[in-house]
């Protein structure tokens, strides 16, 4: 299984970025997928999950600003990030579950496969 994130970069506060995660080696359609982030000196934080039906879930810290989506035909997961804040600065990771639903969605241990991450920096 391989998960490859892309789309990170430097953006000003209030700006937007769209992260992508290309998956290979797994069914994808049947996998719940999630996004995590980790800022320097902080624990990895689960921020969003989408189940096989396309139902999204969000942490309070990103709700209303971030949108998770998936394209099963392309085996690609997305995270549209709007109204970015300096506190959103972190390494962002894509993760896949072996199951179809977002149970324990904020727990790293609930995910079986991880990407290498893409850096997002929000700064003026």
Coordinates of C-alpha atoms in Angstrom, one line a residue:
X1 CA 0.0 0.0 0.0
X2 CA 1.3 3.4 -0.9
X3 CA -0.2 6.8 0.0
X4 CA 1.4 9.9 -1.6
X5 CA 0.3 13.4 -0.4
X6 CA 0.8 16.5 -2.5
X7 CA -0.4 20.1 -2.5
X8 CA 1.2 21.5 0.5
X9 CA 3.1 24.8 0.6
X10 CA 3.4 28.3 2.0
X11 CA 0.2 30.3 2.1
X12 CA -0.8 33.6 3.7
X13 CA -3.4 33.7 6.5
X14 CA -6.9 33.6 5.1
X15 CA -5.7 31.7 2.0
X16 CA -6.5 28.3 0.7
X17 CA -4.8 25.1 -0.3
X18 CA -6.0 21.7 -1.6
X19 CA -4.2 18.6 -0.5
X20 CA -4.3 15.4 -2.5
X21 CA -3.5 11.8 -1.5
X22 CA -3.0 9.3 -4.3
X23 CA -3.5 5.7 -3.1
X24 CA -2.3 2.5 -4.6
X25 CA -2.2 -1.1 -3.4
X26 CA -5.6 -1.0 -1.7
X27 CA -9.2 -1.3 -2.8
X28 CA -9.9 2.3 -1.8
X29 CA -13.6 2.2 -2.4
X30 CA -14.0 0.1 0.8
X31 CA -11.5 2.0 2.9
X32 CA -12.3 4.9 5.2
X33 CA -9.7 7.6 4.7
X34 CA -8.5 10.3 7.0
X35 CA -6.3 13.3 7.4
X36 CA -4.0 14.0 10.3
X37 CA -1.6 16.8 11.1
X38 CA 1.4 17.3 13.4
X39 CA 2.9 20.6 14.3
X40 CA 6.4 20.8 15.8
X41 CA 6.4 19.7 19.4
X42 CA 2.8 18.6 19.3
X43 CA 1.1 15.2 19.0
X44 CA -0.4 14.0 15.8
X45 CA -4.0 15.3 15.5
X46 CA -6.8 13.7 13.6
X47 CA -8.7 16.3 11.7
X48 CA -11.0 14.6 9.3
X49 CA -12.3 11.3 8.1
X50 CA -14.5 10.1 5.2
X51 CA -16.2 6.7 5.1
X52 CA -16.9 4.5 2.2
X53 CA -20.3 6.2 1.7
X54 CA -18.7 9.6 1.4
X55 CA -19.9 10.8 4.8
X56 CA -17.4 13.3 6.3
X57 CA -16.4 14.0 9.8
X58 CA -14.3 16.9 11.2
X59 CA -12.5 18.0 14.3
X60 CA -13.8 21.2 15.8
X61 CA -10.6 22.9 15.0
X62 CA -11.2 22.7 11.2
X63 CA -15.0 22.3 11.0
X64 CA -16.5 24.9 8.6
X65 CA -13.1 25.6 7.0
X66 CA -11.9 22.3 5.7
X67 CA -13.7 19.9 3.3
X68 CA -12.7 16.3 2.8
X69 CA -13.7 14.4 -0.3
X70 CA -12.8 11.3 -2.3
X71 CA -12.7 10.3 -5.9
X72 CA -12.9 6.5 -5.9
X73 CA -12.3 6.2 -9.6
X74 CA -9.0 8.0 -9.2
X75 CA -8.2 6.4 -5.8
X76 CA -7.5 9.9 -4.5
X77 CA -8.4 11.7 -1.3
X78 CA -8.6 15.4 -1.0
X79 CA -8.6 18.1 1.7
X80 CA -9.8 21.5 0.7
X81 CA -8.5 24.0 3.3
X82 CA -10.0 27.5 3.3
X83 CA -9.5 30.4 5.7
X84 CA -6.2 29.1 6.8
X85 CA -4.7 30.3 10.1
X86 CA -1.1 30.3 11.4
X87 CA -2.1 27.6 13.8
X88 CA -2.9 25.3 10.9
X89 CA 0.8 25.1 10.2
X90 CA 1.8 21.5 10.4
X91 CA 2.8 18.4 8.4
X92 CA -0.3 16.9 7.0
X93 CA -0.7 13.1 6.6
X94 CA -3.1 11.0 4.7
X95 CA -4.1 7.7 6.3
X96 CA -6.2 4.7 5.4
X97 CA -8.2 2.3 7.5
X98 CA -8.7 -1.3 6.7
X99 CA -12.4 -0.9 7.5
X100 CA -15.1 1.1 5.8
X101 CA -16.2 3.4 8.6
X102 CA -14.8 6.2 10.6
X103 CA -14.9 4.7 14.1
X104 CA -12.1 6.0 16.4
X105 CA -11.5 8.5 13.6
X106 CA -9.2 10.7 15.7
X107 CA -7.0 7.9 16.9
X108 CA -3.8 7.2 14.9
X109 CA -3.9 3.6 16.1
X110 CA -7.2 3.1 14.2
X111 CA -5.5 3.6 10.8
X112 CA -3.4 1.0 9.1
X113 CA -1.6 2.9 6.3
X114 CA 0.1 6.2 6.3
X115 CA 1.6 8.6 3.7
X116 CA 4.9 10.5 4.2
X117 CA 3.2 13.8 4.7
X118 CA 3.1 17.2 3.0
X119 CA 4.1 20.4 4.8
X120 CA 1.6 23.3 5.1
X121 CA 2.9 26.6 6.4
X122 CA 0.5 29.5 7.0
X123 CA 2.5 32.7 7.4
X124 CA 2.5 36.3 6.2

